[in-house]
XYZ file of C-alpha atoms in Angstrom:
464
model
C -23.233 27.048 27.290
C -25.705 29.839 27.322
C -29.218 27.492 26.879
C -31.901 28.260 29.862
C -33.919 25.428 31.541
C -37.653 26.372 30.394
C -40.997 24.727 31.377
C -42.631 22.184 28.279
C -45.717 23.398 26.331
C -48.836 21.815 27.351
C -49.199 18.853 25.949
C -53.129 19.093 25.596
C -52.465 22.698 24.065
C -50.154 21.462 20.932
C -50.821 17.288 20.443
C -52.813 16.373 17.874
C -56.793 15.266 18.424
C -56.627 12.099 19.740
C -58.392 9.093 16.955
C -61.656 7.737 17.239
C -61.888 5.053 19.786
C -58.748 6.608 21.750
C -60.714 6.998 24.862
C -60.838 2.753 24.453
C -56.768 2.238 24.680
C -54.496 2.326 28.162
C -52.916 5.059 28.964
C -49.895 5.992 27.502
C -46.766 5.163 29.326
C -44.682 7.669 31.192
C -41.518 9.611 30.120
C -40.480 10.224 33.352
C -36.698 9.743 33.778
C -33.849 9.702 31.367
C -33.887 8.793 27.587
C -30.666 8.233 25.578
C -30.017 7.358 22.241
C -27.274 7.174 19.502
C -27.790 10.086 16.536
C -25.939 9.288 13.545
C -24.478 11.869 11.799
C -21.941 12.119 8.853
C -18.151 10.355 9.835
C -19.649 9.045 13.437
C -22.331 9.626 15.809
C -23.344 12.054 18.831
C -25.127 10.464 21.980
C -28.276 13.012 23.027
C -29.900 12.776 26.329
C -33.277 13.939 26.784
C -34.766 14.530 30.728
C -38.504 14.527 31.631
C -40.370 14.817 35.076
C -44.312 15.295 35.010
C -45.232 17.987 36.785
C -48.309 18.512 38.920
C -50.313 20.137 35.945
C -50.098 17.010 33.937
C -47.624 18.656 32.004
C -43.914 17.596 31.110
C -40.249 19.713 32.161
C -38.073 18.739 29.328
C -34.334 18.861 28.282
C -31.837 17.940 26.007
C -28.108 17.498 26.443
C -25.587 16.387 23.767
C -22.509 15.505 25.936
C -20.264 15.820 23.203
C -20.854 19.370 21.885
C -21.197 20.393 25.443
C -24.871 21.078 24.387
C -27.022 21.509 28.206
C -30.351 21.827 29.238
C -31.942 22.772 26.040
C -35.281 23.504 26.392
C -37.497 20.805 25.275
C -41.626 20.732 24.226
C -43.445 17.821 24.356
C -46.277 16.085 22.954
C -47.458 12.579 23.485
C -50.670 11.194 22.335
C -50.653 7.740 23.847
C -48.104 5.835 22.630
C -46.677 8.402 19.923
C -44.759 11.352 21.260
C -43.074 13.693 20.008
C -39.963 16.358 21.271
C -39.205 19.566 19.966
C -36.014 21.941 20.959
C -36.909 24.868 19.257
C -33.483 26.708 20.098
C -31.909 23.699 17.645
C -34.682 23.621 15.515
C -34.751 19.833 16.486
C -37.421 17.515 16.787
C -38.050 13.992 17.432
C -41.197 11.668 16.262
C -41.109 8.329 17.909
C -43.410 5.521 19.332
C -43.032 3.750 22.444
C -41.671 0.057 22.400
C -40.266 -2.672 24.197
C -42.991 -2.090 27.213
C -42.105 1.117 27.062
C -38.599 1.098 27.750
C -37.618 2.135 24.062
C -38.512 5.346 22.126
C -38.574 4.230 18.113
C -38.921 7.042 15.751
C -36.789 9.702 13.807
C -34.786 12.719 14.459
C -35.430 15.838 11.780
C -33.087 18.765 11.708
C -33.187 21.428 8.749
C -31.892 19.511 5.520
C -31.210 16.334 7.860
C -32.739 13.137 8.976
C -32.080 10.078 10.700
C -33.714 7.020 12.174
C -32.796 7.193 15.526
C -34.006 5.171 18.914
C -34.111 6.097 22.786
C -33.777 3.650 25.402
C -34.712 4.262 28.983
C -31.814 4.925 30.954
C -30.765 4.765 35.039
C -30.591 8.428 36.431
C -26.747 9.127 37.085
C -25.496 8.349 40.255
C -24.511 11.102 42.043
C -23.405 9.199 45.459
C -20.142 7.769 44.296
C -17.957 10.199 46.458
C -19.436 8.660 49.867
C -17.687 5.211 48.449
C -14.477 6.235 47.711
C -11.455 5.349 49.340
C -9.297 7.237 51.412
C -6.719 8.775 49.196
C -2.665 8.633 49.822
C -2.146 12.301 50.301
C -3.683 14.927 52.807
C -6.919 16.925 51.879
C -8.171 20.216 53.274
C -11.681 21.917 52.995
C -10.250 25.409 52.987
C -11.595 29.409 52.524
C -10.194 31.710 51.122
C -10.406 35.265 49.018
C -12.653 38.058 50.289
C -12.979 41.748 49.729
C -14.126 44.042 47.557
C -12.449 42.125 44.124
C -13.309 38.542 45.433
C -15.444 37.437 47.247
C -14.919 34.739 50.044
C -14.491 31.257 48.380
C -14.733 27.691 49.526
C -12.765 24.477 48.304
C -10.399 21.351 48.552
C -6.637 21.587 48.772
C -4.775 18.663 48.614
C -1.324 17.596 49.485
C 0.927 14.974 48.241
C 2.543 12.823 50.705
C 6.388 13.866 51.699
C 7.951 16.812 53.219
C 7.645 19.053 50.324
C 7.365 21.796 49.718
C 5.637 20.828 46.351
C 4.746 22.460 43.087
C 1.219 23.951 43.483
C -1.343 24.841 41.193
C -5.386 26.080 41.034
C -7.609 24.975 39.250
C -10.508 27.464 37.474
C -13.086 26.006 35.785
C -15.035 26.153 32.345
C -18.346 28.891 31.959
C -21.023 28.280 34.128
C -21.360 27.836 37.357
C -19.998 24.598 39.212
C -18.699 23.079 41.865
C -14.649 22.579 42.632
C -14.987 19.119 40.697
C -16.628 20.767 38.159
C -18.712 17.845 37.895
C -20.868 17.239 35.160
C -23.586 14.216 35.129
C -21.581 12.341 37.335
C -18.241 13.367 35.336
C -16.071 15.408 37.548
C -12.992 16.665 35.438
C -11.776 19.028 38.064
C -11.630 16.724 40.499
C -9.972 13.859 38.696
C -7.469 16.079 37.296
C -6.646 17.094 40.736
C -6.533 13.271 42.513
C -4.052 12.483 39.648
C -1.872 15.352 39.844
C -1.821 15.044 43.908
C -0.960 11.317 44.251
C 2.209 12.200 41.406
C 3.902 15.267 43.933
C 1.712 18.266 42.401
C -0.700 19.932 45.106
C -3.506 21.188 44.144
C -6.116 23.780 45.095
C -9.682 23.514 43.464
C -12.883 25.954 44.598
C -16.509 25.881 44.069
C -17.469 28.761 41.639
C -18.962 32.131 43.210
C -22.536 31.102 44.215
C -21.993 27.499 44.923
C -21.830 25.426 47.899
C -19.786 27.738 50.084
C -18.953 30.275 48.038
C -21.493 32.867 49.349
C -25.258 33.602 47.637
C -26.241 33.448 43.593
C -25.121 36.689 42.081
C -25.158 37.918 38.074
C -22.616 35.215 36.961
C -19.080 37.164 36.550
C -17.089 37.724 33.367
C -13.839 36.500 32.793
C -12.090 39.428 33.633
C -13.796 40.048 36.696
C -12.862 36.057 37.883
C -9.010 36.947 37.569
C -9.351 38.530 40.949
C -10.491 34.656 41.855
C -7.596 33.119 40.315
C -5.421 35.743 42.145
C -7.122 35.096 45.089
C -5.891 31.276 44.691
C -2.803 31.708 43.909
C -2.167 34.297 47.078
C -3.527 31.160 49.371
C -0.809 28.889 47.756
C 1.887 31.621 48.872
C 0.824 31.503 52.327
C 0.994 27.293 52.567
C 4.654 26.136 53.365
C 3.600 23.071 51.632
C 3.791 24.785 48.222
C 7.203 25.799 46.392
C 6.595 29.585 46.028
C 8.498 29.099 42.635
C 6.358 26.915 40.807
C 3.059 28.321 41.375
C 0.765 27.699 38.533
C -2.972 28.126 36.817
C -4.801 25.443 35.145
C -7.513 26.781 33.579
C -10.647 24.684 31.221
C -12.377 26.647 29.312
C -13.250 30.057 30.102
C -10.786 29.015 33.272
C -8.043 28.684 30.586
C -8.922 32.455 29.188
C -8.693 33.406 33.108
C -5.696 31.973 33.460
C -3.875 33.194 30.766
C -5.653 37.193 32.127
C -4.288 37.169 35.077
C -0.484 35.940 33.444
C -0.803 39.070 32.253
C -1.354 41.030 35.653
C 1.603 41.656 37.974
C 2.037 39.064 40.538
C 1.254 36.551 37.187
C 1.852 32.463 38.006
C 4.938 30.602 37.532
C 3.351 28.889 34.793
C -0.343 28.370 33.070
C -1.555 25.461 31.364
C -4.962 26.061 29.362
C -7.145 23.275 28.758
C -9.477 23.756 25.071
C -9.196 27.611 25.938
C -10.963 30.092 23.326
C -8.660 31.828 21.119
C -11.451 33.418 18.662
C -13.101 36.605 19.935
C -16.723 35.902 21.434
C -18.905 36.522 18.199
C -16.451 34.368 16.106
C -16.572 31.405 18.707
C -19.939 31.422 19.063
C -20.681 31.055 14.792
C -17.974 28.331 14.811
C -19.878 26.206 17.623
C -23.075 26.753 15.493
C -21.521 25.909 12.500
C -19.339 22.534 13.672
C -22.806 21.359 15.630
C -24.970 22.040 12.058
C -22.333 20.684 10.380
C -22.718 17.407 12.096
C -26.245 16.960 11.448
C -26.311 17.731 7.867
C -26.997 21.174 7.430
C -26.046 22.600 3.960
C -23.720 24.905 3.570
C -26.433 27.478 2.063
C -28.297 27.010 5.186
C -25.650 27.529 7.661
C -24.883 30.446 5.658
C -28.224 31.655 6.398
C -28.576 31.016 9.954
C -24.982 32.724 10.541
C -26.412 35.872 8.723
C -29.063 36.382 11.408
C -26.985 35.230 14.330
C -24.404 37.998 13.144
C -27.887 40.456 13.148
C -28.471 39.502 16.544
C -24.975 40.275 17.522
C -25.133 43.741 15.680
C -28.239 44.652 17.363
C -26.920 44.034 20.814
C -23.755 45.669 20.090
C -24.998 49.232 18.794
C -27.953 48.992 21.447
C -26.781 49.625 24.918
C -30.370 50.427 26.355
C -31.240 46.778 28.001
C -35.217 46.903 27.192
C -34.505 48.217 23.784
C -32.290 45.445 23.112
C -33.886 42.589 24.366
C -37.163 43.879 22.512
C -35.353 43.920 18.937
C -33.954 40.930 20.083
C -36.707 38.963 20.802
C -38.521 40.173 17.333
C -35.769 39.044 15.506
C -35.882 35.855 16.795
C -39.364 35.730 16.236
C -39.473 36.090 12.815
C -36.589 34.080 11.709
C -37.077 31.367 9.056
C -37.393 29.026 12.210
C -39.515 31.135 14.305
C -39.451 31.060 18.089
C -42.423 31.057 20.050
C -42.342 34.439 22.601
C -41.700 32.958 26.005
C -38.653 31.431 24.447
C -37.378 34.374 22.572
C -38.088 36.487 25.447
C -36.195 34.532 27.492
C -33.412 34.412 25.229
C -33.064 37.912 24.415
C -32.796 38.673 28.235
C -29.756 36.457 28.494
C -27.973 37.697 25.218
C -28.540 40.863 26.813
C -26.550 40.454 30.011
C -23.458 42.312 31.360
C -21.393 38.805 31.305
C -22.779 37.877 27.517
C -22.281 41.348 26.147
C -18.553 40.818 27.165
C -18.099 37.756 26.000
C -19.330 38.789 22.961
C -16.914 41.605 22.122
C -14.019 39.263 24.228
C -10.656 39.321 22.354
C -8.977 36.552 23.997
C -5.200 37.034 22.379
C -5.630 40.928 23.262
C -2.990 41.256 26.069
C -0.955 37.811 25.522
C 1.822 40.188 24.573
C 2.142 40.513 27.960
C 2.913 36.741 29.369
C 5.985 36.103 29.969
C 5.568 32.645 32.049
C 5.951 29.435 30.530
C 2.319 28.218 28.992
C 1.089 25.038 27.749
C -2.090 24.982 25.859
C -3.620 21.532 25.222
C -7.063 20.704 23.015
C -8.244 17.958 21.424
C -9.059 17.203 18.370
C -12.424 15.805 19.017
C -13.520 19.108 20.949
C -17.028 20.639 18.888
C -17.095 23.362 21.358
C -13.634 24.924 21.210
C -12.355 23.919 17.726
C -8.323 22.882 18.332
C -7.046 24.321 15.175
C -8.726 27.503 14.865
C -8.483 28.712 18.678
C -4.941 27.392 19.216
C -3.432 28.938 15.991
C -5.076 32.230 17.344
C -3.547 32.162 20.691
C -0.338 30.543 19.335
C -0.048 33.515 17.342
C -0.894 35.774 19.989
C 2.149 34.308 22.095
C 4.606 34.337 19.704
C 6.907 36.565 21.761
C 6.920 33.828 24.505
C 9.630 32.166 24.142
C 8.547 29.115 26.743
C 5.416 27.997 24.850
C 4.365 24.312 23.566
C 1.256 23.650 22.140
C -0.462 19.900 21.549
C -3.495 18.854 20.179
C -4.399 15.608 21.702
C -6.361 13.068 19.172
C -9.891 11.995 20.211
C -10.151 14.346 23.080
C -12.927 16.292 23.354
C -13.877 19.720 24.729
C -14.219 18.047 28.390
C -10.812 16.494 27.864
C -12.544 12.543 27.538
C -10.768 10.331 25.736
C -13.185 8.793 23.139
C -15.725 6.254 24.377
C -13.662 3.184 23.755
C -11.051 4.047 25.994
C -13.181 4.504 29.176
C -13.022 2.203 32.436
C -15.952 0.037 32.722
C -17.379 0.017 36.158
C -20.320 -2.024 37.180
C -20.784 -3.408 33.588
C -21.485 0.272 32.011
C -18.584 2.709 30.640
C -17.941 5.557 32.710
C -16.308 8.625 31.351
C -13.115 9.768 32.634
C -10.356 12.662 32.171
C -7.875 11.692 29.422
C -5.059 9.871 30.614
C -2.737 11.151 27.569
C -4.011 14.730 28.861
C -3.077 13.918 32.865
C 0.309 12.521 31.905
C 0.964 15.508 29.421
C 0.166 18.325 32.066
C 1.839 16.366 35.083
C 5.241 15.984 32.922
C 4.865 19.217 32.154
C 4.879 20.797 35.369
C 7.643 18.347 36.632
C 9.766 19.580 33.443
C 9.541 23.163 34.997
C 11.604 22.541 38.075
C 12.524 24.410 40.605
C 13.626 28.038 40.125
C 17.461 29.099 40.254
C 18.135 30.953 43.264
């Protein structure tokens, strides 16, 4: 969620000296392209993808993703002397040792994580396609690129609303997306959640409006990324479009929100002019600093990590967190910052803890970080459903849903599921996904689609 795309190390400045007679073998193959490989860890196993391109210099831009723990764009250092490489993500404190095989086309080595590891092997892998949505059929309902928004609270925004077929009016919803900045699919590697959600819903009498984040596409210039409080007024913004189309019921106006989106959601429920109903998808119910140590925890958990060491790494993550709470002064902060990381038992190098400091030390992190999620529940009154799954790393189900279950125990029109094998981008687990040109492609859960759609349907119209 918060990792920054950073340029590799040299690899002339940190691999080893090549043996005698080196300057006699061919050249090592290239890493350009996509790597992916199983890593087995205790009760299953987590598929990492690693991303090189050779720059100009000779030298290699590297990252990591781990789909499953929502894990993006780690930076990643690389070495390679001939046919032995090796990758390091220092803010993981991973590294991989392998040698190339199979003409090159396999990576065979080992993955090392503090007290963990694991034989584990990459395979060279086809870039995602990204050109799908030129292929795809005309859908049986009406679709309209539409703007909307502006002012001083939000600013103009771009996206898709789509219509079901019939005279309607309809029940109408918008959809806000997870952190980060995306697009109104909210695609991700080829995955776009936000827009499958909304093609289902749609073609079952549900219309749906879905936006490009602030920044994106349409949606104006890149700006400091907002907090969720300040993209309420987005939400709102949404929902004030659906009251102006006669094609939605003006009773059953609703918020789906993934995420962060599902912490919007339920923010502006508590706001006058609130929905008709929210439904939030993995949604954080732990306050900021509490998330964030159960993410770390659940991800070192899963490779290994002993319970004195996670103990230690959460005592300096919590000394991070203390520094950048009692130091409002910016440069101050990002200076202690960047020393502690430093000189932590898995020291950072500086151009990585500098960089990291300066995003811990932003407007939208500092709020996150002192974000109480159930704070104002008190004060929704609409019928919500919260959904997780069980298989979710990010947003743990049972610790973030008994928090905001707790915090809306005055609403008397709540339900709350935890849907088994889903994970925090509401997939269904591996086995259950379509297979499309001989490779499985991930797609939203169809337990989650049904749940949400019967949902809404359940709410009816309201009594005049």
């Amino acid at each position: 969620m918060w990792g920054l795309l950073l340029l590799a190390r040299p690899a002339s400045a940190q691999g080893p000296t090549p043996p005698t007679g080196a300057l006699d073998q061919p050249p090592a193959a290239p890493l350009d392209g996509f790597w992916k490989g199983p890593l087995k860890v205790p009760g299953g196993s987590l598929e990492v993808v690693f991303r090189f391109l050779k720059l100009t210099s000779g030298d290699y831009f590297g990252t990591l993703d781990v789909p499953l723990q929502k894990v993006s764009h780690l930076e990643v250092q690389v070495t390679q002397s001939h046919d032995t490489v090796q990758f390091y993500a220092p803010a993981a404190g991973s590294r991989f040792v392998g040698v190339l095989a199979a003409k090159g086309q396999q990576l065979v080595g080992t993955w090392q994580q503090p007290g963990f590891k694991v034989a584990m092997t990459l395979a060279r892998s086809a870039a995602p396609v990204a050109t799908a949505a030129s292929t795809r059929l005309t859908p049986p309902y009406r679709e309209e690129n539409v703007a909307f928004g502006g002012g001083a609270a939000a600013p103009r925004l771009a996206g898709t609303f789509t219509v079901p077929a019939g005279p309607g009016p309809f029940p109408a919803v918008v959809l806000v997306s997870d952190a980060g900045v995306q697009d109104r699919n909210g695609a991700v590697d080829g995955y776009a959640p936000l827009g499958q959600l909304a093609d289902y819903l749609t073609r079952r009498g549900v219309a749906v409006l879905r936006f490009d984040d602030r920044g994106v596409g349409q949606a104006g210039a890149p700006a400091p990324e907002p907090t969720a409080a300040e993209l309420v007024s987005d939400a709102q913004a949404g929902l004030s479009f659906l009251r102006n189309r006669p094609e939605a019921d003006s009773s059953r106006l609703g918020l789906i929100g993934h995420g962060e989106g599902g912490n919007v959601a339920l923010l502006a429920a508590a706001q006058p002019l609130p929905p008709d109903f929210v439904v939030a998808l993995a949604a954080a119910g732990l306050p900021g600093r509490e998330l964030v140590l159960q993410q770390q925890s659940t991800t070192l958990r899963q490779l290994g990590t002993d319970n004195a060491e996670l103990a230690a790494i959460a005592k300096r993550q919590q000394a991070v967190f203390d520094v950048i709470g009692r130091t409002p002064d910016n440069d101050l902060a990002r200076m202690m910052v960047t020393n502690l990381l430093r000189h932590s038992n898995s020291p950072t190098d500086a151009a990585t803890a500098q960089r990291r400091a300066a995003e811990m030390t932003t407007a939208r992190y500092r709020y996150f970080l002192e974000f109480d999620p159930v704070a104002n529940l008190k004060f929704v009154a609409c019928p919500v459903l919260l959904l997780n799954g069980t298989a979710d790393g990010f947003v743990s189900a049972d610790a973030n849903l008994a928090a905001l279950e707790k915090g809306l125990k005055a609403n008397k029109l709540l339900m709350v599921k935890k849907l088994p094998g889903v994970n925090h981008l509401f997939q269904p687990e591996p086995g259950q996904w379509p297979v499309v040109a001989g490779q499985p492609k991930p797609t939203f859960s169809p337990l989650a689609e049904e749940t949400i759609r019967a949902w809404i349907t359940e709410r009816g119209p309201a009594k005049k």
